[in-house]
Coordinates of C-alpha atoms in Angstrom, one line a residue:
M1 CA 172.2 155.5 209.7
A2 CA 171.6 153.6 206.6
L3 CA 168.2 154.3 204.8
V4 CA 166.9 150.7 204.5
P5 CA 163.1 150.6 203.9
N6 CA 161.2 148.2 206.0
F7 CA 158.7 145.3 204.9
R8 CA 155.6 147.4 205.7
T9 CA 157.2 150.7 203.4
K10 CA 158.0 148.5 200.6
F11 CA 154.7 146.5 200.8
W12 CA 152.2 149.7 201.3
G13 CA 151.3 150.1 197.6
L14 CA 154.7 148.7 196.1
G15 CA 156.2 151.9 196.9
L16 CA 153.0 154.0 195.0
S17 CA 151.2 155.0 198.6
W18 CA 147.8 155.9 197.6
A19 CA 148.3 155.9 193.6
W20 CA 147.9 152.2 193.9
I21 CA 144.1 152.6 193.9
P22 CA 143.8 154.6 190.4
L23 CA 146.4 152.0 189.0
F24 CA 144.5 149.4 189.8
G25 CA 141.3 150.8 189.0
F26 CA 142.9 151.4 185.5
L27 CA 143.8 147.9 185.0
V28 CA 140.3 146.7 186.2
A29 CA 138.5 149.0 183.7
A30 CA 140.9 148.0 181.1
A31 CA 140.4 144.5 181.6
M32 CA 136.7 144.5 181.5
I33 CA 137.0 146.3 178.3
L34 CA 139.2 144.3 176.7
S35 CA 137.6 140.8 178.1
L36 CA 134.4 141.8 176.5
L37 CA 136.0 143.0 173.2
I38 CA 137.7 139.6 173.0
I39 CA 134.9 137.7 173.9
W40 CA 133.0 139.2 171.3
L41 CA 135.6 138.7 168.6
A42 CA 136.0 135.0 169.8
Q43 CA 132.6 134.2 169.1
G44 CA 132.8 135.5 165.5
H45 CA 131.5 139.1 166.0
P46 CA 127.8 137.9 166.7
R47 CA 124.7 140.3 166.7
Y48 CA 122.7 139.6 169.8
K49 CA 119.5 141.3 168.4
P50 CA 118.0 141.2 165.2
D51 CA 118.1 145.3 164.9
E52 CA 121.8 145.3 165.9
A53 CA 124.4 146.6 163.4
T54 CA 127.4 144.9 162.3
I55 CA 129.7 146.4 165.3
V56 CA 127.5 145.7 168.6
Y57 CA 127.5 148.1 171.5
I58 CA 130.0 147.4 174.3
S59 CA 126.6 147.3 176.4
D60 CA 125.1 144.5 174.6
V61 CA 128.4 142.3 174.8
G62 CA 128.0 142.9 178.5
A63 CA 124.4 142.2 178.7
A64 CA 125.5 138.8 177.1
N65 CA 128.0 138.4 179.8
H66 CA 126.3 140.0 182.7
A67 CA 128.0 138.4 185.7
L68 CA 131.5 139.7 184.2
F69 CA 130.1 143.1 183.5
I70 CA 128.6 143.3 186.9
V71 CA 131.5 142.5 188.7
L72 CA 134.3 144.2 187.0
G73 CA 132.0 147.3 186.1
T74 CA 131.3 147.6 190.2
I75 CA 134.7 147.3 191.1
S76 CA 136.1 150.0 188.7
A77 CA 133.3 152.3 189.8
I78 CA 134.2 151.9 193.5
L79 CA 138.2 152.4 192.8
Y80 CA 137.5 155.5 190.5
F81 CA 135.3 157.0 193.1
W82 CA 137.8 156.2 195.6
S83 CA 140.6 157.9 193.7
L84 CA 138.8 160.9 193.1
W85 CA 137.8 161.1 196.9
M86 CA 141.6 160.4 197.9
D87 CA 142.6 163.6 195.7
Y88 CA 140.2 165.7 197.8
R89 CA 141.2 164.3 201.0
L90 CA 144.8 164.3 200.5
R91 CA 144.8 167.9 199.2
H92 CA 142.7 168.9 202.1
S93 CA 145.3 167.4 204.8
Q94 CA 148.2 168.8 202.7
R95 CA 149.7 165.6 202.0
I96 CA 149.9 166.7 198.3
A97 CA 149.8 170.0 196.8
S98 CA 147.0 171.8 198.6
R99 CA 144.3 173.9 197.5
L100 CA 145.2 177.7 198.1
R101 CA 142.0 179.3 196.9
R102 CA 138.4 178.7 197.3
F103 CA 137.9 178.5 193.4
E104 CA 139.9 175.2 193.7
S105 CA 138.1 173.9 196.3
W106 CA 134.5 174.5 194.6
M107 CA 136.0 173.0 191.5
S108 CA 137.0 170.0 193.6
G109 CA 133.7 169.7 195.4
I110 CA 131.8 169.7 192.0
A111 CA 134.2 167.3 190.6
V112 CA 133.7 164.9 193.3
L113 CA 129.9 165.2 193.1
A114 CA 129.8 164.5 189.8
G115 CA 132.4 161.6 190.1
F116 CA 130.0 160.0 192.7
I117 CA 127.0 160.1 190.2
S118 CA 129.0 158.8 187.2
A119 CA 130.1 156.0 189.8
V120 CA 126.8 155.2 190.9
C121 CA 125.4 155.2 187.2
L122 CA 128.3 152.8 186.0
I123 CA 127.2 150.2 188.6
L124 CA 123.5 150.7 187.9
L125 CA 123.8 150.3 184.1
T126 CA 125.8 147.0 184.4
I127 CA 122.9 145.7 186.5
F128 CA 120.3 146.9 184.5
D129 CA 121.3 145.2 181.1
A130 CA 120.7 146.3 177.8
F131 CA 118.4 143.5 176.9
N132 CA 116.3 143.2 179.7
H133 CA 116.1 146.9 181.1
E134 CA 116.9 149.1 177.6
S135 CA 115.5 152.3 178.9
T136 CA 116.9 152.0 182.3
H137 CA 120.4 151.1 181.0
W138 CA 120.7 153.6 178.2
A139 CA 119.4 156.3 180.7
C140 CA 122.0 155.5 183.3
A141 CA 124.9 155.3 180.3
I142 CA 124.0 158.7 179.1
I143 CA 123.9 160.1 182.9
F144 CA 127.3 158.3 183.4
F145 CA 128.7 159.9 180.3
I146 CA 127.7 163.4 181.1
A147 CA 128.6 163.1 184.9
L148 CA 131.9 161.8 183.9
V149 CA 132.9 164.8 181.4
V150 CA 131.6 167.1 184.1
S151 CA 133.6 165.6 186.9
G152 CA 136.6 165.7 184.3
I153 CA 136.2 169.4 183.6
F154 CA 136.1 170.6 187.1
N155 CA 139.1 168.3 188.1
M156 CA 141.0 169.6 185.2
A157 CA 139.9 173.2 186.1
E158 CA 141.4 172.5 189.8
I159 CA 144.6 171.3 188.5
G160 CA 144.9 174.1 186.1
G161 CA 144.1 176.5 189.4
L162 CA 147.0 174.6 191.4
Y163 CA 149.5 174.7 188.6
K164 CA 149.2 178.4 188.7
D165 CA 150.9 177.9 192.5
Y166 CA 153.2 175.0 191.5
P167 CA 154.6 175.8 188.0
E168 CA 157.4 173.2 188.5
D169 CA 155.5 170.5 189.4
R170 CA 155.9 168.2 186.5
L171 CA 153.4 165.8 187.7
M172 CA 150.7 168.3 188.0
R173 CA 151.8 169.6 184.7
G174 CA 151.1 165.9 183.1
S175 CA 147.8 165.7 184.8
F176 CA 146.5 168.4 183.4
I177 CA 147.5 167.8 179.9
M178 CA 146.3 164.1 180.4
K179 CA 143.0 165.2 181.8
L180 CA 142.6 168.1 178.9
I181 CA 143.1 165.4 176.3
I182 CA 140.7 163.1 178.0
V183 CA 137.8 165.6 178.3
I184 CA 138.4 166.8 174.6
L185 CA 138.2 163.2 173.4
A186 CA 135.2 162.4 175.6
V187 CA 133.1 165.2 174.2
I188 CA 133.8 164.5 170.8
F189 CA 132.9 160.7 171.5
I190 CA 129.8 161.9 173.0
I191 CA 128.9 164.2 170.3
I192 CA 129.4 161.4 167.8
F193 CA 127.4 159.1 170.0
A194 CA 124.7 160.9 170.1
A195 CA 124.7 162.5 166.5
M196 CA 124.6 158.5 165.1
Q197 CA 122.0 157.5 167.5
G198 CA 119.8 160.1 166.6
R199 CA 120.3 159.9 162.6
C200 CA 119.6 156.1 162.9
S201 CA 116.5 156.9 164.6
A202 CA 115.2 159.2 161.8
K203 CA 116.1 156.8 159.2
T204 CA 114.4 153.9 160.8
P205 CA 111.0 153.4 159.3
A206 CA 108.1 153.4 161.9
N207 CA 107.1 150.0 161.0
S208 CA 110.3 148.1 161.1
D209 CA 110.4 144.3 161.2
G210 CA 113.3 144.1 163.4
S211 CA 115.9 144.9 160.5
D212 CA 116.8 148.2 161.5
Y213 CA 120.4 147.4 160.6
I214 CA 119.5 147.4 156.9
Y215 CA 118.5 151.0 157.4
C216 CA 121.5 152.5 159.7
N217 CA 124.1 149.9 159.7
A218 CA 126.8 152.5 159.4
E219 CA 125.2 155.1 161.8
A220 CA 124.7 152.2 164.5
G221 CA 128.2 150.9 164.0
T222 CA 129.9 154.5 164.4
A223 CA 127.9 154.8 167.6
A224 CA 128.9 151.5 168.6
V225 CA 132.4 152.4 168.2
A226 CA 132.1 155.8 170.0
E227 CA 130.8 153.8 173.2
W228 CA 134.0 151.5 173.0
L229 CA 136.1 154.4 172.8
L230 CA 134.3 156.2 175.9
G231 CA 135.1 153.3 177.8
A232 CA 138.7 153.3 176.9
V233 CA 138.6 157.2 177.9
F234 CA 137.3 156.3 180.9
C235 CA 140.0 154.0 181.9
F236 CA 142.4 156.6 181.2
Y237 CA 140.7 159.2 183.2
V238 CA 141.1 156.8 186.1
L239 CA 144.7 156.1 185.4
S240 CA 145.4 160.1 185.4
F241 CA 144.9 160.3 189.2
V242 CA 148.0 158.1 189.8
L243 CA 150.1 161.4 188.8
D244 CA 147.9 163.2 191.4
L245 CA 148.3 160.9 194.1
Y246 CA 151.8 159.7 193.7
P247 CA 153.3 162.6 195.7
A248 CA 151.7 161.3 198.7
K249 CA 154.4 158.6 199.1
Y250 CA 156.8 161.4 200.2
T251 CA 154.7 162.8 203.0
S252 CA 153.8 159.4 204.1
R253 CA 155.1 158.6 207.9
H254 CA 156.3 155.3 206.4
H255 CA 158.2 156.6 203.6
V256 CA 161.8 155.2 203.9
P257 CA 164.0 156.9 201.5
H258 CA 166.2 154.7 199.7
N259 CA 169.0 157.2 198.6
A260 CA 170.1 160.7 199.2
A261 CA 167.9 161.4 195.9
S262 CA 164.7 160.2 197.3
A263 CA 165.4 161.6 200.8
A264 CA 165.8 164.9 199.2
K265 CA 162.6 164.7 197.0
A266 CA 160.6 163.8 200.4
R267 CA 162.3 166.8 202.1
N268 CA 161.1 169.1 199.1
Y269 CA 157.6 167.7 199.2
Q270 CA 157.4 167.9 202.9
N271 CA 159.0 171.5 203.6
G272 CA 156.6 172.7 200.7
N273 CA 153.4 171.5 202.2
V274 CA 154.4 173.0 205.6
E275 CA 155.8 176.3 204.2
M276 CA 153.9 177.3 201.1
N277 CA 152.0 180.5 201.1
R278 CA 151.1 180.9 205.0
V279 CA 149.3 184.2 205.0
P280 CA 151.3 186.5 207.5
P281 CA 149.2 187.6 210.8
G282 CA 149.2 191.2 209.7
G283 CA 148.4 190.3 206.0
L284 CA 150.2 190.6 202.7
P285 CA 153.5 192.9 202.9
P286 CA 153.4 196.2 200.5
G287 CA 153.0 195.1 196.9
G288 CA 151.0 192.1 197.4
A289 CA 153.8 189.4 197.4
F290 CA 155.4 187.7 200.1
T291 CA 158.3 184.9 200.6
H292 CA 158.8 182.5 203.5
G293 CA 162.1 181.3 203.7
S294 CA 163.3 179.3 200.9
A295 CA 160.3 177.9 199.2
S296 CA 161.0 174.2 197.7
P297 CA 160.9 173.4 194.2
G298 CA 157.5 173.1 192.7
Y299 CA 155.8 175.1 195.4
P300 CA 154.8 178.7 195.4
S301 CA 156.1 181.6 197.2
Q302 CA 154.1 184.3 196.3
V303 CA 150.3 185.3 196.1
S304 CA 149.4 188.2 194.6
A305 CA 147.2 191.0 196.0
A306 CA 144.3 190.4 193.9
D307 CA 144.2 186.8 195.1
A308 CA 144.8 187.6 198.8
G309 CA 141.2 187.8 199.6
D310 CA 140.6 184.4 198.5
V311 CA 143.6 182.8 199.8
I312 CA 142.9 179.8 202.3
D313 CA 145.4 179.7 204.9
P314 CA 146.8 175.9 204.8
M315 CA 147.5 176.1 208.5
A316 CA 143.9 177.1 209.6
P317 CA 142.3 174.9 211.8
R318 CA 140.2 172.2 210.1
N319 CA 137.5 169.9 211.7
G320 CA 138.6 171.1 215.2
R321 CA 142.4 170.3 214.5
I322 CA 145.4 172.5 213.6
Q323 CA 147.5 170.3 210.9
N324 CA 151.1 170.0 210.2
G325 CA 152.5 169.4 206.7
Y326 CA 151.9 165.6 206.8
G327 CA 148.4 165.9 207.5
D328 CA 148.5 164.7 210.9
A329 CA 146.6 166.3 213.9
T330 CA 149.1 168.1 216.2
T331 CA 147.0 170.2 218.1
M332 CA 143.3 170.1 219.4
V333 CA 141.7 173.7 219.0

């Protein structure tokens, strides 16, 4: 029988499955950053307030273009958290490489919680703009940056733990490296932002007449650049979830392989999700390692005795159901 994809298969995320969510989120977030930058450049680099530096904050450009800031910022926040949530759900239902240890589950849960906080703060900081609600805006911005880094750190820790069990998964390795770079850059930019803000505050006279930029133009400009770069870091953090969610296409019930290579890859993912590391009823064999059949490339075949007490049985009942490798309920408990 010819392997011909139907219309529904081709239309579903253009072959990306759930990976379309972070991809679209990246495009929207990047469109927001670039459009605000282009508007500011096209207007001739205006200073929106007397105390602003030569280079203005993205928050001020967003406040001057409030409707655009709210719409694109809100959509970006929703798609960002949706990507994080789908990563959690698809691993839970074994549609993508599932968590085998409670440590990974805890890391994932904290990442989702921090991601929710950062998404809410992103929406709030667009609504409460820097002109009319300065204190509220910057409080939301600081919480957003911190929660974003926390989410990235714990999500990276989860991926790092999973990679130990899936050492041949190149997408997972790429996701870990990408998130590591993103977290390092985010921490650096946050430190620069906070340091320059603090230094500017220390240099500005208490009786300033609205010409603060005279005293700390370099510091405030550097802080503004750091904020723009943090916006770019956020874009690429959202993009990193494409690598995490893309394998879900191979375990989708709508996936129709286009050729023999695609069919083989789908079997590898499906068999890996079904057969990986089930703890035998009698526990681990002597020596602490076990192998079930022929492990698929990229999926683990062994668990050490040290980790045995912390292994989560992928086939254990969840939410009152026993699930198969595709995440579909097959038997009610």
